[in-house]
XYZ file of N, CA and C in Angstrom:
498
model
N 22.652 7.776 1.375
C 21.352 7.333 1.829
C 20.529 8.513 2.373
N 21.169 9.330 3.195
C 20.463 10.480 3.770
C 19.945 11.422 2.685
N 20.748 11.627 1.649
C 20.323 12.500 0.553
C 19.108 11.910 -0.166
N 19.109 10.608 -0.348
C 17.989 9.936 -1.001
C 16.720 10.046 -0.153
N 16.862 9.858 1.153
C 15.722 9.979 2.063
C 15.155 11.400 2.018
N 16.035 12.401 2.067
C 15.580 13.802 2.014
C 14.893 14.110 0.686
N 15.437 13.561 -0.400
C 14.848 13.763 -1.724
C 13.436 13.152 -1.771
N 13.284 11.930 -1.270
C 11.969 11.274 -1.256
C 10.973 12.090 -0.443
N 11.427 12.622 0.679
C 10.551 13.445 1.519
C 10.128 14.716 0.777
N 11.092 15.375 0.173
C 10.822 16.654 -0.498
C 9.912 16.484 -1.715
N 10.094 15.412 -2.451
C 9.369 15.218 -3.703
C 8.055 14.465 -3.512
N 8.036 13.471 -2.617
C 6.897 12.555 -2.574
C 6.024 12.619 -1.329
N 6.392 13.371 -0.295
C 5.519 13.448 0.878
C 4.456 14.515 0.638
N 3.199 14.102 0.623
C 2.077 15.012 0.413
C 1.527 15.411 1.781
N 1.761 16.637 2.170
C 1.330 17.118 3.487
C -0.190 17.206 3.598
N -0.876 17.360 2.472
C -2.336 17.452 2.504
C -2.999 16.114 2.841
N -2.448 15.010 2.310
C -3.033 13.687 2.574
C -2.242 12.926 3.633
N -1.113 13.475 4.057
C -0.269 12.847 5.073
C 0.191 11.457 4.627
N 0.686 11.389 3.370
C 1.088 10.117 2.786
C 2.070 10.369 1.658
N 2.898 9.363 1.372
C 3.751 9.442 0.192
C 2.870 9.299 -1.038
N 3.221 9.991 -2.096
C 2.418 9.931 -3.312
C 3.320 10.068 -4.532
N 2.891 9.436 -5.601
C 3.558 9.601 -6.879
C 3.203 10.985 -7.398
N 3.996 11.475 -8.303
C 3.718 12.778 -8.918
C 3.457 12.561 -10.393
N 2.604 13.396 -10.940
C 2.291 13.267 -12.348
C 1.588 14.495 -12.864
N 1.292 14.475 -14.151
C 0.590 15.563 -14.813
C -0.907 15.289 -14.713
N -1.642 16.207 -14.130
C -3.090 16.079 -13.994
C -3.743 16.798 -15.171
N -4.696 16.133 -15.814
C -5.421 16.710 -16.934
C -6.851 16.997 -16.504
N -7.333 18.191 -16.789
C -8.676 18.603 -16.387
C -9.554 18.755 -17.627
N -10.885 18.555 -17.477
C -11.797 18.677 -18.623
C -11.674 20.011 -19.354
N -11.291 21.052 -18.648
C -11.159 22.372 -19.272
C -9.951 22.453 -20.202
N -9.096 21.406 -20.173
C -7.878 21.420 -20.976
C -6.660 21.850 -20.186
N -6.882 22.343 -18.984
C -5.773 22.767 -18.125
C -4.976 21.544 -17.680
N -3.660 21.704 -17.607
C -2.764 20.662 -17.108
C -1.992 21.220 -15.930
N -1.784 20.365 -14.955
C -1.076 20.812 -13.762
C -0.278 19.642 -13.180
N 0.981 19.894 -12.843
C 1.795 18.871 -12.205
C 1.441 18.823 -10.738
N 1.293 17.603 -10.203
C 0.963 17.486 -8.787
C 0.978 16.052 -8.326
N 0.502 15.841 -7.116
C 0.451 14.501 -6.550
C -0.667 13.698 -7.201
N -0.400 12.425 -7.457
C -1.415 11.507 -7.964
C -2.273 11.103 -6.773
N -3.571 11.242 -6.910
C -4.457 11.072 -5.769
C -4.992 9.649 -5.638
N -4.091 8.729 -5.322
C -4.438 7.335 -5.031
C -3.497 6.841 -3.953
N -4.032 6.079 -2.992
C -3.197 5.365 -2.037
C -3.033 3.945 -2.560
N -1.817 3.456 -2.528
C -1.576 2.082 -2.963
C -0.136 1.708 -2.686
N 0.310 0.642 -3.331
C 1.681 0.195 -3.108
C 2.687 1.293 -3.406
N 2.416 2.099 -4.416
C 3.342 3.189 -4.759
C 3.516 4.144 -3.576
N 2.481 4.288 -2.762
C 2.547 5.159 -1.587
C 3.383 4.549 -0.461
N 3.617 3.261 -0.543
C 4.296 2.557 0.547
C 5.800 2.387 0.351
N 6.301 2.576 -0.851
C 7.696 2.209 -1.105
C 8.723 2.872 -0.188
N 8.632 4.151 0.128
C 9.611 4.685 1.088
C 9.543 3.962 2.442
N 8.346 3.595 2.865
C 8.166 2.840 4.105
C 8.721 1.428 3.946
N 8.369 0.757 2.851
C 8.803 -0.623 2.618
C 10.323 -0.741 2.575
N 10.979 0.306 2.099
C 12.436 0.297 1.968
C 13.145 0.881 3.182
N 12.387 1.223 4.213
C 12.980 1.746 5.440
C 13.426 3.193 5.353
N 12.859 3.937 4.415
C 13.241 5.337 4.219
C 12.339 6.318 4.964
N 11.171 5.863 5.389
C 10.236 6.763 6.075
C 10.753 7.030 7.488
N 10.860 8.282 7.870
C 11.316 8.577 9.233
C 10.345 8.023 10.269
N 10.899 7.494 11.346
C 10.040 7.018 12.438
C 9.357 8.212 13.065
N 8.122 8.018 13.475
C 7.373 9.112 14.088
C 6.109 9.385 13.309
N 5.793 10.655 13.143
C 4.524 11.047 12.520
C 4.327 10.456 11.132
N 5.372 10.482 10.295
C 5.202 9.984 8.926
C 5.016 8.478 8.894
N 5.834 7.737 9.628
C 5.666 6.284 9.614
C 4.329 5.896 10.242
N 3.890 6.602 11.271
C 2.595 6.311 11.888
C 1.447 6.599 10.918
N 1.579 7.646 10.105
C 0.552 7.954 9.098
C 0.466 6.832 8.062
N 1.615 6.322 7.636
C 1.636 5.215 6.673
C 1.014 3.968 7.302
N 1.387 3.670 8.541
C 0.829 2.507 9.243
C -0.687 2.628 9.349
N -1.199 3.818 9.608
C -2.652 4.027 9.711
C -3.370 3.684 8.411
N -2.806 4.104 7.290
C -3.404 3.799 5.980
C -3.332 2.301 5.707
N -2.191 1.691 6.061
C -2.034 0.250 5.860
C -3.037 -0.537 6.700
N -3.305 -0.084 7.910
C -4.166 -0.811 8.848
C -5.657 -0.604 8.584
N -6.013 0.385 7.811
C -7.403 0.770 7.603
C -8.041 -0.066 6.485
N -9.108 -0.813 6.821
C -9.797 -1.643 5.830
C -10.450 -0.817 4.725
N -10.723 0.444 4.980
C -11.268 1.311 3.926
C -10.181 1.692 2.923
N -8.939 1.479 3.309
C -7.823 1.797 2.413
C -7.106 0.523 1.959
N -6.051 0.106 2.635
C -5.219 -0.971 2.104
C -5.410 -2.335 2.750
N -5.912 -2.382 3.965
C -6.026 -3.670 4.679
C -7.184 -4.487 4.124
N -6.940 -5.769 3.881
C -8.003 -6.687 3.474
C -7.798 -8.007 4.214
N -8.731 -8.912 4.057
C -8.633 -10.198 4.755
C -7.477 -11.050 4.238
N -6.971 -10.745 3.044
C -5.871 -11.519 2.462
C -4.523 -10.817 2.600
N -4.505 -9.566 3.055
C -3.267 -8.792 3.168
C -3.502 -7.364 2.705
N -2.433 -6.681 2.366
C -2.545 -5.296 1.889
C -2.885 -5.291 0.407
N -3.968 -4.595 0.063
C -4.352 -4.525 -1.350
C -3.468 -3.516 -2.081
N -3.360 -3.687 -3.379
C -2.457 -2.864 -4.187
C -2.958 -1.445 -4.407
N -4.248 -1.226 -4.254
C -4.816 0.107 -4.403
C -5.958 0.267 -3.410
N -6.005 1.400 -2.766
C -7.039 1.679 -1.778
C -8.420 1.713 -2.419
N -9.399 1.215 -1.675
C -10.795 1.328 -2.123
C -11.272 2.766 -2.018
N -10.619 3.541 -1.152
C -11.065 4.894 -0.841
C -10.050 5.920 -1.335
N -10.539 6.970 -1.945
C -9.695 8.064 -2.413
C -9.082 8.804 -1.225
N -7.876 9.375 -1.387
C -7.289 10.171 -0.303
C -8.181 11.314 0.157
N -9.043 11.801 -0.697
C -9.940 12.911 -0.345
C -11.309 12.423 0.132
N -11.469 11.095 0.224
C -12.748 10.526 0.652
C -13.532 10.012 -0.541
N -14.473 9.144 -0.302
C -15.261 8.545 -1.376
C -14.506 7.410 -2.040
N -15.181 6.708 -2.939
C -14.588 5.566 -3.624
C -13.477 6.028 -4.568
N -12.365 5.302 -4.562
C -11.297 5.596 -5.520
C -11.809 5.260 -6.917
N -11.618 6.159 -7.858
C -12.205 6.028 -9.192
C -11.620 4.888 -10.023
N -10.445 4.385 -9.702
C -9.862 3.314 -10.505
C -9.769 1.981 -9.773
N -10.133 1.932 -8.489
C -10.076 0.681 -7.741
C -10.942 -0.378 -8.415
N -10.324 -1.531 -8.742
C -11.054 -2.662 -9.306
C -11.560 -2.485 -10.718
N -11.096 -1.453 -11.439
C -11.601 -1.212 -12.790
C -10.666 -1.809 -13.834
N -11.187 -1.945 -15.033
C -10.457 -2.440 -16.197
C -9.677 -3.682 -15.803
N -8.426 -3.762 -16.238
C -7.612 -4.870 -15.753
C -7.208 -4.470 -14.343
N -7.683 -5.199 -13.377
C -7.435 -4.777 -12.005
C -6.250 -5.498 -11.374
N -5.308 -5.856 -12.202
C -4.088 -6.528 -11.766
C -3.412 -5.775 -10.622
N -3.251 -4.461 -10.772
C -2.629 -3.616 -9.744
C -3.635 -2.632 -9.165
N -4.902 -2.946 -9.301
C -5.952 -2.041 -8.824
C -6.800 -2.681 -7.739
N -6.132 -3.352 -6.808
C -6.835 -3.916 -5.678
C -6.326 -5.274 -5.234
N -5.737 -6.038 -6.126
C -5.273 -7.372 -5.761
C -4.184 -7.301 -4.688
N -4.051 -8.390 -3.924
C -3.061 -8.513 -2.859
C -1.863 -9.281 -3.422
N -0.718 -8.654 -3.436
C 0.509 -9.264 -3.943
C 1.383 -9.673 -2.759
N 1.736 -10.953 -2.724
C 2.485 -11.482 -1.590
C 3.882 -10.877 -1.501
N 4.534 -10.615 -2.613
C 5.893 -10.043 -2.573
C 5.889 -8.675 -1.884
N 4.903 -7.849 -2.139
C 4.825 -6.527 -1.502
C 4.430 -6.678 -0.036
N 3.542 -7.607 0.248
C 3.152 -7.844 1.631
C 4.335 -8.355 2.450
N 5.193 -9.156 1.845
C 6.410 -9.592 2.535
C 7.270 -8.373 2.901
N 7.443 -7.462 1.951
C 8.229 -6.254 2.232
C 7.600 -5.435 3.361
N 6.268 -5.371 3.382
C 5.586 -4.630 4.445
C 5.825 -5.287 5.802
N 5.699 -6.599 5.863
C 5.948 -7.313 7.121
C 7.393 -7.141 7.578
N 8.318 -7.220 6.637
C 9.738 -7.062 6.981
C 10.005 -5.655 7.524
N 9.465 -4.631 6.844
C 9.669 -3.248 7.298
C 9.046 -3.038 8.675
N 7.857 -3.567 8.877
C 7.207 -3.426 10.180
C 8.040 -4.094 11.269
N 8.464 -5.313 11.025
C 9.193 -6.071 12.056
C 10.562 -5.473 12.351
N 11.287 -5.087 11.318
C 12.681 -4.661 11.516
C 12.847 -3.168 11.765
N 11.883 -2.355 11.346
C 12.075 -0.906 11.426
C 11.024 -0.169 12.252
N 9.756 -0.514 12.075
C 8.704 0.383 12.526
C 7.807 -0.131 13.649
N 7.701 -1.446 13.851
C 6.767 -1.953 14.861
C 7.264 -1.707 16.283
N 8.557 -1.804 16.505
C 9.101 -1.605 17.843
C 8.814 -0.201 18.350
N 8.116 -0.106 19.457
C 7.797 1.208 20.016
C 6.534 1.828 19.464
N 5.893 1.155 18.500
C 4.639 1.657 17.929
C 3.561 0.613 18.174
N 2.625 0.920 19.064
C 1.548 -0.030 19.364
C 0.771 -0.371 18.099
N 0.455 0.648 17.304
C -0.294 0.414 16.065
C 0.549 -0.422 15.085
N 1.847 -0.160 15.020
C 2.730 -0.929 14.151
C 2.829 -2.387 14.575
N 2.925 -2.619 15.883
C 2.987 -3.990 16.405
C 1.688 -4.735 16.113
N 0.549 -4.073 16.337
C -0.748 -4.694 16.075
C -0.917 -4.998 14.588
N -0.491 -4.072 13.741
C -0.591 -4.300 12.305
C 0.290 -5.477 11.893
N 1.506 -5.521 12.384
C 2.409 -6.624 12.039
C 1.783 -7.968 12.413
N 1.333 -8.089 13.645
C 0.768 -9.357 14.125
C -0.490 -9.735 13.343
N -1.402 -8.788 13.174
C -2.653 -9.063 12.481
C -2.464 -9.343 10.995
N -1.612 -8.562 10.362
C -1.360 -8.726 8.931
C -0.676 -10.066 8.659
N 0.315 -10.382 9.463
C 1.035 -11.652 9.308
C 0.072 -12.827 9.451
N -0.758 -12.802 10.475
C -1.725 -13.881 10.691
C -2.705 -13.989 9.524
N -3.207 -12.857 9.050
C -4.177 -12.861 7.945
C -3.555 -13.436 6.668
N -2.342 -13.026 6.362
C -1.672 -13.511 5.149
C -1.426 -15.012 5.239
N -0.850 -15.451 6.344
C -0.536 -16.879 6.506
C -1.816 -17.704 6.502
N -2.834 -17.288 7.253
C -4.098 -18.030 7.290
C -4.717 -18.137 5.904
N -4.714 -17.041 5.157
C -5.308 -17.063 3.822
C -4.507 -17.953 2.878
N -3.188 -17.844 2.924
C -2.360 -18.667 2.036
C -2.519 -20.156 2.354
N -2.551 -20.510 3.631
C -2.742 -21.913 4.028
C -4.116 -22.395 3.579
N -5.144 -21.567 3.769
C -6.497 -21.920 3.349
C -6.554 -22.163 1.838
N -5.952 -21.287 1.084
C -5.958 -21.431 -0.376
C -5.142 -22.643 -0.820
N -4.057 -22.903 -0.136
C -3.253 -24.083 -0.462
C -4.063 -25.356 -0.193
N -4.773 -25.387 0.921
C -5.599 -26.549 1.257
C -6.706 -26.749 0.224
N -7.275 -25.641 -0.262
C -8.368 -25.717 -1.244
C -7.887 -26.068 -2.640
N -6.767 -25.451 -3.058
C -6.371 -25.537 -4.462
C -5.050 -26.263 -4.703
N -4.271 -26.474 -3.635
C -3.006 -27.187 -3.798
C -1.873 -26.325 -4.322
N -2.048 -25.008 -4.277
C -1.018 -24.084 -4.766
C -0.865 -22.909 -3.813
N 0.317 -22.321 -3.819
C 0.548 -21.016 -3.200
C 0.618 -20.029 -4.353
N -0.099 -18.916 -4.227
C -0.220 -17.980 -5.328
C 0.599 -16.717 -5.105
N 0.875 -16.028 -6.198
C 1.588 -14.755 -6.163
C 0.658 -13.620 -5.755
N -0.607 -13.733 -6.123
C -1.583 -12.695 -5.793
C -2.899 -13.343 -5.373
N -3.650 -12.559 -4.575
C -4.917 -13.009 -4.037
C -5.954 -11.924 -4.203
N -7.214 -12.340 -4.355
C -8.299 -11.382 -4.447
C -8.474 -10.697 -3.102
N -8.588 -9.381 -3.102
C -8.680 -8.642 -1.842
C -10.040 -8.778 -1.163
N -11.055 -9.199 -1.902
C -12.386 -9.347 -1.301
C -12.618 -10.773 -0.784
N -12.303 -11.767 -1.603
C -12.586 -13.157 -1.248
C -11.362 -13.886 -0.668
N -10.174 -13.389 -0.937
C -8.956 -14.070 -0.520
C -8.541 -15.181 -1.478
N -9.327 -15.387 -2.534
C -9.047 -16.461 -3.477
C -7.699 -16.258 -4.168
N -6.928 -17.361 -4.261
C -5.657 -17.303 -4.987
C -5.904 -17.171 -6.471
N -5.132 -16.300 -7.097
C -5.332 -16.028 -8.537
C -4.089 -16.393 -9.323
């Protein structure tokens, strides 16, 4: 386990954005290619945290900050799958575009993992973590109950802007 945690830190922690990031080949208009961090915050950025691999302290607090920020992952229905805002500032270029299945929608299965990680690993001793857990849990439950009352179903995903079950 320790080796896996160290590997995730070495490969996926981006010190420039203070967040976990996927890695990939970046293509530039000039034809140049460069391997580096993929510049999007989203569920992929949360997996070390969701799985309890993020060290408590500065790194977990940085992840909690992104999760709690409405400009990034927090929405009225839960954590959105992709941040509205780029890690470098400004609108994320792929948020809500094309098929936006994983480009902004709120997925309950991932939100469950976030709540579990917050409650069991990260909220204790972190004021921001405790506030996020309480607020996120209330928002998810309230939205799901509201949608169930309106439509008679509990959904797998919800719109991050309206909270509508999809």
